[in-house]
Amino acid sequence: MQRRCDRNRKRSKRRAIYCPIDGCYLQSVSQKYTLFADRPGQLQQRGVSRQNALMLLAAKTAVSLEDEWLEAFWCEQCQETKWYHVQKHVSKASHKEGCSYEVSVASVEHWQQAIGVIDPKGNPSVGEFTRRNARMVGSQGNKYFLFGG
């Protein structure tokens, strides 16, 4: 039987997310970037049947993956910030207390599935001329736009 003070605790508990390298507690230093699936194979990897995955993606362009996200964490042992792919696993018996987290270093594929993340290669619809001139600092960038002398 639980103690009364444990039963009545309404305050949220700290997430038990630990460094896969050192095993120490990780501190979050960013917001969560949720992931989405836009191909049937991505849903099949998560236990959805092929037929259901095809029907879901036919109805929606992309399906949000509820218990998966990208997040940056600070590790006290490593003394650095790293981006991790976090998967939340909730046990069937207890919704709140039976949850655990699986943490792995974020891969390129995870970044491509993230919502709201800026593509490191830039917007593919922007031309090379625009991209090059946007990087120029000062008055040098204006010389291509001046007409006449």
Short mmCIF file of N, CA and C in Angstrom, two decimals:
data_model
loop_
_atom_site.label_atom_id
_atom_site.label_comp_id
_atom_site.label_asym_id
_atom_site.label_seq_id
_atom_site.Cartn_x
_atom_site.Cartn_y
_atom_site.Cartn_z
N MET A 1 0.83 -1.18 0.00
CA MET A 1 0.00 0.00 0.00
C MET A 1 0.88 1.25 0.00
N GLN A 2 0.51 2.25 -0.77
CA GLN A 2 1.28 3.48 -0.86
C GLN A 2 1.03 4.36 0.35
N ARG A 3 2.06 5.15 0.67
CA ARG A 3 1.89 6.13 1.74
C ARG A 3 0.95 7.22 1.27
N ARG A 4 0.29 7.86 2.21
CA ARG A 4 -0.68 8.90 1.88
C ARG A 4 -0.04 10.05 1.11
N CYS A 5 1.16 10.46 1.51
CA CYS A 5 1.81 11.58 0.84
C CYS A 5 2.15 11.24 -0.61
N ASP A 6 2.42 9.96 -0.91
CA ASP A 6 2.70 9.55 -2.28
C ASP A 6 1.42 9.52 -3.12
N ARG A 7 0.31 9.11 -2.52
CA ARG A 7 -0.96 9.04 -3.24
C ARG A 7 -1.47 10.42 -3.62
N ASN A 8 -1.27 11.38 -2.74
CA ASN A 8 -1.83 12.71 -2.94
C ASN A 8 -0.91 13.66 -3.71
N ARG A 9 0.21 13.19 -4.13
CA ARG A 9 1.15 14.07 -4.82
C ARG A 9 0.61 14.40 -6.22
N LYS A 10 0.31 15.66 -6.44
CA LYS A 10 -0.23 16.10 -7.72
C LYS A 10 0.85 16.69 -8.62
N ARG A 11 1.97 17.08 -8.03
CA ARG A 11 3.04 17.69 -8.80
C ARG A 11 3.66 16.67 -9.76
N SER A 12 4.00 17.12 -10.94
CA SER A 12 4.58 16.19 -11.91
C SER A 12 5.99 15.80 -11.48
N LYS A 13 6.35 14.58 -11.78
CA LYS A 13 7.68 14.08 -11.45
C LYS A 13 8.63 14.35 -12.60
N ARG A 14 9.92 14.41 -12.31
CA ARG A 14 10.94 14.62 -13.32
C ARG A 14 10.99 13.41 -14.25
N ARG A 15 11.16 13.68 -15.54
CA ARG A 15 11.25 12.56 -16.49
C ARG A 15 12.55 11.80 -16.26
N ALA A 16 12.48 10.51 -16.22
CA ALA A 16 13.66 9.68 -15.99
C ALA A 16 14.34 9.38 -17.31
N ILE A 17 15.06 10.38 -17.85
CA ILE A 17 15.79 10.21 -19.10
C ILE A 17 17.28 10.26 -18.77
N TYR A 18 17.97 9.17 -19.10
CA TYR A 18 19.38 9.04 -18.73
C TYR A 18 20.27 8.93 -19.96
N CYS A 19 21.49 9.38 -19.81
CA CYS A 19 22.48 9.35 -20.90
C CYS A 19 22.79 7.91 -21.29
N PRO A 20 22.71 7.57 -22.58
CA PRO A 20 23.02 6.20 -23.00
C PRO A 20 24.51 5.87 -22.87
N ILE A 21 25.36 6.89 -22.76
CA ILE A 21 26.80 6.66 -22.66
C ILE A 21 27.23 6.53 -21.20
N ASP A 22 26.84 7.51 -20.36
CA ASP A 22 27.30 7.56 -18.98
C ASP A 22 26.29 7.03 -17.97
N GLY A 23 25.02 7.05 -18.32
CA GLY A 23 23.99 6.60 -17.40
C GLY A 23 23.54 7.67 -16.41
N CYS A 24 24.02 8.91 -16.55
CA CYS A 24 23.61 9.99 -15.64
C CYS A 24 22.34 10.66 -16.16
N TYR A 25 21.66 11.40 -15.28
CA TYR A 25 20.43 12.08 -15.64
C TYR A 25 20.71 13.16 -16.66
N LEU A 26 19.86 13.27 -17.70
CA LEU A 26 20.00 14.29 -18.73
C LEU A 26 19.04 15.44 -18.46
N GLN A 27 19.53 16.67 -18.62
CA GLN A 27 18.70 17.86 -18.46
C GLN A 27 18.29 18.37 -19.83
N SER A 28 17.01 18.62 -20.01
CA SER A 28 16.51 19.13 -21.29
C SER A 28 16.92 20.58 -21.47
N VAL A 29 17.40 20.91 -22.68
CA VAL A 29 17.79 22.29 -22.99
C VAL A 29 17.09 22.80 -24.26
N SER A 30 16.05 22.10 -24.70
CA SER A 30 15.31 22.55 -25.88
C SER A 30 13.86 22.10 -25.77
N GLN A 31 13.07 22.53 -26.73
CA GLN A 31 11.71 22.05 -26.81
C GLN A 31 11.70 20.69 -27.49
N LYS A 32 10.55 20.04 -27.43
CA LYS A 32 10.39 18.76 -28.12
C LYS A 32 10.01 19.03 -29.57
N TYR A 33 10.65 18.32 -30.49
CA TYR A 33 10.28 18.38 -31.90
C TYR A 33 9.64 17.04 -32.26
N THR A 34 8.33 17.05 -32.44
CA THR A 34 7.61 15.81 -32.71
C THR A 34 7.98 15.26 -34.08
N LEU A 35 7.83 13.96 -34.24
CA LEU A 35 8.14 13.28 -35.49
C LEU A 35 6.86 12.90 -36.20
N PHE A 36 6.95 12.74 -37.51
CA PHE A 36 5.81 12.29 -38.29
C PHE A 36 6.26 11.24 -39.28
N ALA A 37 5.32 10.42 -39.73
CA ALA A 37 5.59 9.39 -40.73
C ALA A 37 4.88 9.78 -42.02
N ASP A 38 5.60 9.74 -43.13
CA ASP A 38 4.99 10.06 -44.42
C ASP A 38 5.13 8.90 -45.41
N ARG A 39 5.65 7.76 -44.95
CA ARG A 39 5.77 6.57 -45.78
C ARG A 39 5.23 5.37 -45.00
N PRO A 40 4.59 4.41 -45.67
CA PRO A 40 4.02 3.25 -44.98
C PRO A 40 5.07 2.45 -44.19
N GLY A 41 6.28 2.38 -44.71
CA GLY A 41 7.33 1.62 -44.03
C GLY A 41 7.66 2.16 -42.65
N GLN A 42 7.56 3.48 -42.48
CA GLN A 42 7.83 4.09 -41.18
C GLN A 42 6.77 3.68 -40.15
N LEU A 43 5.53 3.55 -40.60
CA LEU A 43 4.48 3.10 -39.69
C LEU A 43 4.58 1.60 -39.42
N GLN A 44 4.99 0.84 -40.42
CA GLN A 44 5.14 -0.60 -40.25
C GLN A 44 6.23 -0.92 -39.23
N GLN A 45 7.30 -0.11 -39.19
CA GLN A 45 8.36 -0.31 -38.20
C GLN A 45 7.84 -0.14 -36.78
N ARG A 46 6.74 0.59 -36.63
CA ARG A 46 6.18 0.87 -35.32
C ARG A 46 4.97 -0.02 -35.00
N GLY A 47 4.80 -1.10 -35.76
CA GLY A 47 3.79 -2.09 -35.44
C GLY A 47 2.45 -1.93 -36.13
N VAL A 48 2.32 -1.03 -37.09
CA VAL A 48 1.06 -0.84 -37.82
C VAL A 48 1.09 -1.77 -39.04
N SER A 49 -0.02 -2.44 -39.31
CA SER A 49 -0.06 -3.35 -40.46
C SER A 49 0.07 -2.54 -41.75
N ARG A 50 0.51 -3.20 -42.81
CA ARG A 50 0.73 -2.53 -44.09
C ARG A 50 -0.57 -1.90 -44.61
N GLN A 51 -1.66 -2.65 -44.53
CA GLN A 51 -2.94 -2.15 -45.04
C GLN A 51 -3.39 -0.91 -44.26
N ASN A 52 -3.29 -0.95 -42.93
CA ASN A 52 -3.68 0.20 -42.11
C ASN A 52 -2.76 1.39 -42.37
N ALA A 53 -1.47 1.14 -42.57
CA ALA A 53 -0.53 2.22 -42.86
C ALA A 53 -0.88 2.89 -44.18
N LEU A 54 -1.22 2.12 -45.20
CA LEU A 54 -1.59 2.68 -46.50
C LEU A 54 -2.88 3.50 -46.40
N MET A 55 -3.85 3.00 -45.63
CA MET A 55 -5.10 3.73 -45.47
C MET A 55 -4.89 5.04 -44.69
N LEU A 56 -4.08 4.99 -43.65
CA LEU A 56 -3.80 6.20 -42.88
C LEU A 56 -3.14 7.28 -43.73
N LEU A 57 -2.15 6.87 -44.52
CA LEU A 57 -1.43 7.84 -45.34
C LEU A 57 -2.24 8.30 -46.55
N ALA A 58 -3.22 7.50 -46.96
CA ALA A 58 -4.12 7.94 -48.03
C ALA A 58 -5.06 9.03 -47.51
N ALA A 59 -5.46 8.89 -46.22
CA ALA A 59 -6.36 9.87 -45.62
C ALA A 59 -5.63 11.15 -45.23
N LYS A 60 -4.39 11.00 -44.77
CA LYS A 60 -3.59 12.15 -44.36
C LYS A 60 -2.25 12.08 -45.07
N THR A 61 -1.64 13.22 -45.30
CA THR A 61 -0.33 13.24 -45.95
C THR A 61 0.74 12.70 -45.02
N ALA A 62 0.64 13.05 -43.74
CA ALA A 62 1.61 12.59 -42.75
C ALA A 62 0.87 12.29 -41.45
N VAL A 63 1.39 11.30 -40.72
CA VAL A 63 0.80 10.88 -39.46
C VAL A 63 1.77 11.21 -38.34
N SER A 64 1.28 11.90 -37.32
CA SER A 64 2.12 12.27 -36.18
C SER A 64 2.41 11.03 -35.34
N LEU A 65 3.66 10.89 -34.93
CA LEU A 65 4.07 9.79 -34.06
C LEU A 65 4.03 10.30 -32.62
N GLU A 66 3.04 9.85 -31.85
CA GLU A 66 2.73 10.45 -30.56
C GLU A 66 3.84 10.36 -29.53
N ASP A 67 4.40 9.21 -29.33
CA ASP A 67 5.34 9.02 -28.23
C ASP A 67 6.80 9.03 -28.70
N GLU A 68 7.10 9.80 -29.74
CA GLU A 68 8.47 9.94 -30.24
C GLU A 68 8.75 11.40 -30.55
N TRP A 69 9.96 11.84 -30.23
CA TRP A 69 10.34 13.22 -30.53
C TRP A 69 11.85 13.37 -30.49
N LEU A 70 12.31 14.52 -30.99
CA LEU A 70 13.72 14.90 -30.90
C LEU A 70 13.84 15.99 -29.85
N GLU A 71 14.89 15.91 -29.04
CA GLU A 71 15.09 16.89 -27.98
C GLU A 71 16.57 16.97 -27.67
N ALA A 72 17.04 18.17 -27.35
CA ALA A 72 18.45 18.37 -26.97
C ALA A 72 18.57 18.26 -25.46
N PHE A 73 19.62 17.56 -25.02
CA PHE A 73 19.86 17.36 -23.59
C PHE A 73 21.30 17.72 -23.25
N TRP A 74 21.49 18.21 -22.03
CA TRP A 74 22.81 18.50 -21.48
C TRP A 74 23.19 17.34 -20.57
N CYS A 75 24.38 16.77 -20.81
CA CYS A 75 24.90 15.68 -19.98
C CYS A 75 26.01 16.24 -19.08
N GLU A 76 25.85 16.05 -17.80
CA GLU A 76 26.82 16.57 -16.82
C GLU A 76 28.17 15.85 -16.95
N GLN A 77 28.15 14.56 -17.23
CA GLN A 77 29.39 13.77 -17.35
C GLN A 77 30.15 14.12 -18.64
N CYS A 78 29.43 14.16 -19.75
CA CYS A 78 30.06 14.44 -21.05
C CYS A 78 30.40 15.93 -21.19
N GLN A 79 29.72 16.79 -20.44
CA GLN A 79 29.88 18.24 -20.52
C GLN A 79 29.57 18.77 -21.93
N GLU A 80 28.51 18.23 -22.52
CA GLU A 80 28.09 18.71 -23.84
C GLU A 80 26.61 18.49 -24.06
N THR A 81 26.09 19.22 -25.03
CA THR A 81 24.69 19.10 -25.43
C THR A 81 24.61 18.23 -26.67
N LYS A 82 23.70 17.27 -26.66
CA LYS A 82 23.49 16.39 -27.81
C LYS A 82 22.00 16.29 -28.09
N TRP A 83 21.69 16.05 -29.36
CA TRP A 83 20.31 15.82 -29.78
C TRP A 83 20.03 14.34 -29.74
N TYR A 84 18.90 13.98 -29.12
CA TYR A 84 18.52 12.58 -28.98
C TYR A 84 17.13 12.33 -29.54
N HIS A 85 16.93 11.11 -30.03
CA HIS A 85 15.61 10.62 -30.42
C HIS A 85 15.07 9.92 -29.17
N VAL A 86 13.94 10.39 -28.66
CA VAL A 86 13.37 9.85 -27.43
C VAL A 86 12.09 9.11 -27.78
N GLN A 87 11.97 7.89 -27.26
CA GLN A 87 10.75 7.10 -27.41
C GLN A 87 10.20 6.83 -26.02
N LYS A 88 8.94 7.18 -25.82
CA LYS A 88 8.29 6.96 -24.53
C LYS A 88 7.54 5.64 -24.59
N HIS A 89 7.78 4.79 -23.61
CA HIS A 89 7.09 3.50 -23.52
C HIS A 89 6.23 3.51 -22.27
N VAL A 90 4.93 3.36 -22.44
CA VAL A 90 4.00 3.35 -21.31
C VAL A 90 3.53 1.92 -21.10
N SER A 91 3.67 1.44 -19.86
CA SER A 91 3.21 0.08 -19.58
C SER A 91 1.69 0.06 -19.50
N LYS A 92 1.10 -1.06 -19.80
CA LYS A 92 -0.36 -1.19 -19.84
C LYS A 92 -0.97 -1.08 -18.45
N ALA A 93 -0.28 -1.57 -17.42
CA ALA A 93 -0.84 -1.63 -16.06
C ALA A 93 -1.09 -0.25 -15.47
N SER A 94 -0.09 0.61 -15.51
CA SER A 94 -0.23 1.92 -14.88
C SER A 94 0.15 2.99 -15.88
N HIS A 95 -0.77 3.89 -16.17
CA HIS A 95 -0.54 4.91 -17.20
C HIS A 95 0.56 5.90 -16.80
N LYS A 96 0.56 6.38 -15.57
CA LYS A 96 1.50 7.43 -15.16
C LYS A 96 2.84 6.86 -14.69
N GLU A 97 2.78 5.89 -13.77
CA GLU A 97 4.00 5.43 -13.11
C GLU A 97 4.80 4.46 -13.96
N GLY A 98 4.16 3.77 -14.88
CA GLY A 98 4.85 2.74 -15.63
C GLY A 98 5.42 3.23 -16.94
N CYS A 99 5.98 4.43 -16.97
CA CYS A 99 6.52 4.90 -18.24
C CYS A 99 8.05 4.93 -18.18
N SER A 100 8.63 4.53 -19.30
CA SER A 100 10.09 4.55 -19.41
C SER A 100 10.45 5.19 -20.74
N TYR A 101 11.70 5.61 -20.86
CA TYR A 101 12.15 6.32 -22.05
C TYR A 101 13.34 5.59 -22.66
N GLU A 102 13.30 5.46 -23.97
CA GLU A 102 14.42 4.89 -24.71
C GLU A 102 15.08 6.04 -25.47
N VAL A 103 16.38 6.22 -25.26
CA VAL A 103 17.09 7.37 -25.82
C VAL A 103 18.20 6.89 -26.74
N SER A 104 18.26 7.48 -27.94
CA SER A 104 19.36 7.19 -28.87
C SER A 104 19.74 8.48 -29.59
N VAL A 105 20.96 8.54 -30.07
CA VAL A 105 21.42 9.74 -30.77
C VAL A 105 20.58 9.91 -32.03
N ALA A 106 20.14 11.13 -32.30
CA ALA A 106 19.27 11.42 -33.44
C ALA A 106 20.02 11.20 -34.76
N SER A 107 19.41 10.44 -35.65
CA SER A 107 20.01 10.17 -36.96
C SER A 107 19.48 11.15 -37.99
N VAL A 108 20.04 11.11 -39.18
CA VAL A 108 19.60 11.98 -40.27
C VAL A 108 18.15 11.68 -40.62
N GLU A 109 17.77 10.42 -40.60
CA GLU A 109 16.39 10.04 -40.91
C GLU A 109 15.42 10.64 -39.90
N HIS A 110 15.80 10.67 -38.63
CA HIS A 110 14.94 11.28 -37.61
C HIS A 110 14.76 12.77 -37.86
N TRP A 111 15.82 13.45 -38.28
CA TRP A 111 15.72 14.88 -38.56
C TRP A 111 14.79 15.13 -39.74
N GLN A 112 14.77 14.23 -40.71
CA GLN A 112 13.89 14.40 -41.86
C GLN A 112 12.43 14.17 -41.49
N GLN A 113 12.18 13.45 -40.39
CA GLN A 113 10.82 13.19 -39.94
C GLN A 113 10.32 14.24 -38.95
N ALA A 114 11.18 15.15 -38.51
CA ALA A 114 10.81 16.11 -37.47
C ALA A 114 9.93 17.23 -38.04
N ILE A 115 9.05 17.73 -37.19
CA ILE A 115 8.15 18.82 -37.55
C ILE A 115 8.71 20.12 -36.99
N GLY A 116 8.77 21.14 -37.80
CA GLY A 116 9.18 22.45 -37.33
C GLY A 116 10.67 22.67 -37.25
N VAL A 117 11.46 21.78 -37.83
CA VAL A 117 12.91 21.91 -37.79
C VAL A 117 13.39 22.50 -39.12
N ILE A 118 14.32 23.41 -39.05
CA ILE A 118 14.87 24.03 -40.26
C ILE A 118 15.84 23.06 -40.91
N ASP A 119 15.68 22.86 -42.20
CA ASP A 119 16.56 21.97 -42.96
C ASP A 119 17.97 22.57 -42.99
N PRO A 120 18.99 21.82 -42.54
CA PRO A 120 20.35 22.37 -42.52
C PRO A 120 20.89 22.70 -43.91
N LYS A 121 20.37 22.08 -44.97
CA LYS A 121 20.81 22.37 -46.33
C LYS A 121 20.09 23.57 -46.91
N GLY A 122 19.11 24.08 -46.19
CA GLY A 122 18.36 25.22 -46.68
C GLY A 122 17.11 24.79 -47.43
N ASN A 123 16.32 25.76 -47.80
CA ASN A 123 15.09 25.51 -48.53
C ASN A 123 15.43 25.10 -49.97
N PRO A 124 14.99 23.92 -50.41
CA PRO A 124 15.33 23.47 -51.76
C PRO A 124 14.71 24.32 -52.87
N SER A 125 13.67 25.09 -52.56
CA SER A 125 13.04 25.92 -53.59
C SER A 125 13.78 27.24 -53.80
N VAL A 126 14.76 27.56 -52.96
CA VAL A 126 15.52 28.80 -53.10
C VAL A 126 16.69 28.56 -54.04
N GLY A 127 16.89 29.45 -54.97
CA GLY A 127 17.96 29.31 -55.95
C GLY A 127 19.33 29.61 -55.35
N GLU A 128 20.38 29.16 -56.04
CA GLU A 128 21.76 29.36 -55.57
C GLU A 128 22.13 30.84 -55.51
N PHE A 129 21.67 31.64 -56.48
CA PHE A 129 21.96 33.08 -56.49
C PHE A 129 21.43 33.75 -55.21
N THR A 130 20.18 33.45 -54.87
CA THR A 130 19.55 34.04 -53.67
C THR A 130 20.27 33.57 -52.42
N ARG A 131 20.58 32.29 -52.34
CA ARG A 131 21.26 31.74 -51.17
C ARG A 131 22.64 32.38 -50.99
N ARG A 132 23.39 32.53 -52.08
CA ARG A 132 24.73 33.11 -52.02
C ARG A 132 24.68 34.57 -51.57
N ASN A 133 23.72 35.34 -52.11
CA ASN A 133 23.61 36.75 -51.75
C ASN A 133 23.07 36.95 -50.34
N ALA A 134 22.29 36.04 -49.85
CA ALA A 134 21.79 36.15 -48.48
C ALA A 134 22.92 35.97 -47.47
N ARG A 135 23.95 35.21 -47.85
CA ARG A 135 25.10 35.00 -46.95
C ARG A 135 26.07 36.16 -46.94
N MET A 136 26.02 37.02 -47.96
CA MET A 136 26.95 38.15 -48.03
C MET A 136 26.62 39.18 -46.96
N VAL A 137 27.64 39.74 -46.36
CA VAL A 137 27.47 40.74 -45.31
C VAL A 137 27.90 42.10 -45.84
N GLY A 138 27.17 43.14 -45.47
CA GLY A 138 27.57 44.49 -45.84
C GLY A 138 27.10 44.91 -47.22
N SER A 139 27.80 45.86 -47.79
CA SER A 139 27.38 46.44 -49.06
C SER A 139 27.75 45.57 -50.26
N GLN A 140 28.57 44.55 -50.09
CA GLN A 140 28.96 43.69 -51.21
C GLN A 140 27.74 42.98 -51.80
N GLY A 141 26.76 42.64 -50.97
CA GLY A 141 25.57 41.94 -51.45
C GLY A 141 24.71 42.81 -52.35
N ASN A 142 24.80 44.13 -52.22
CA ASN A 142 23.95 45.02 -53.00
C ASN A 142 24.48 45.27 -54.41
N LYS A 143 25.74 44.97 -54.68
CA LYS A 143 26.32 45.34 -55.97
C LYS A 143 25.66 44.64 -57.15
N TYR A 144 25.07 43.45 -56.93
CA TYR A 144 24.41 42.74 -58.01
C TYR A 144 23.05 43.32 -58.34
N PHE A 145 22.49 44.10 -57.41
CA PHE A 145 21.17 44.65 -57.61
C PHE A 145 21.17 46.10 -58.07
N LEU A 146 22.33 46.74 -58.14
CA LEU A 146 22.42 48.14 -58.58
C LEU A 146 22.42 48.21 -60.10
N PHE A 147 21.59 49.08 -60.64
CA PHE A 147 21.54 49.25 -62.08
C PHE A 147 22.13 50.60 -62.43
N GLY A 148 22.96 50.66 -63.42
CA GLY A 148 23.59 51.93 -63.83
C GLY A 148 24.73 52.29 -62.86
N GLY A 149 25.45 53.21 -63.16
CA GLY A 149 26.60 53.44 -62.34
C GLY A 149 26.70 54.69 -61.71
#
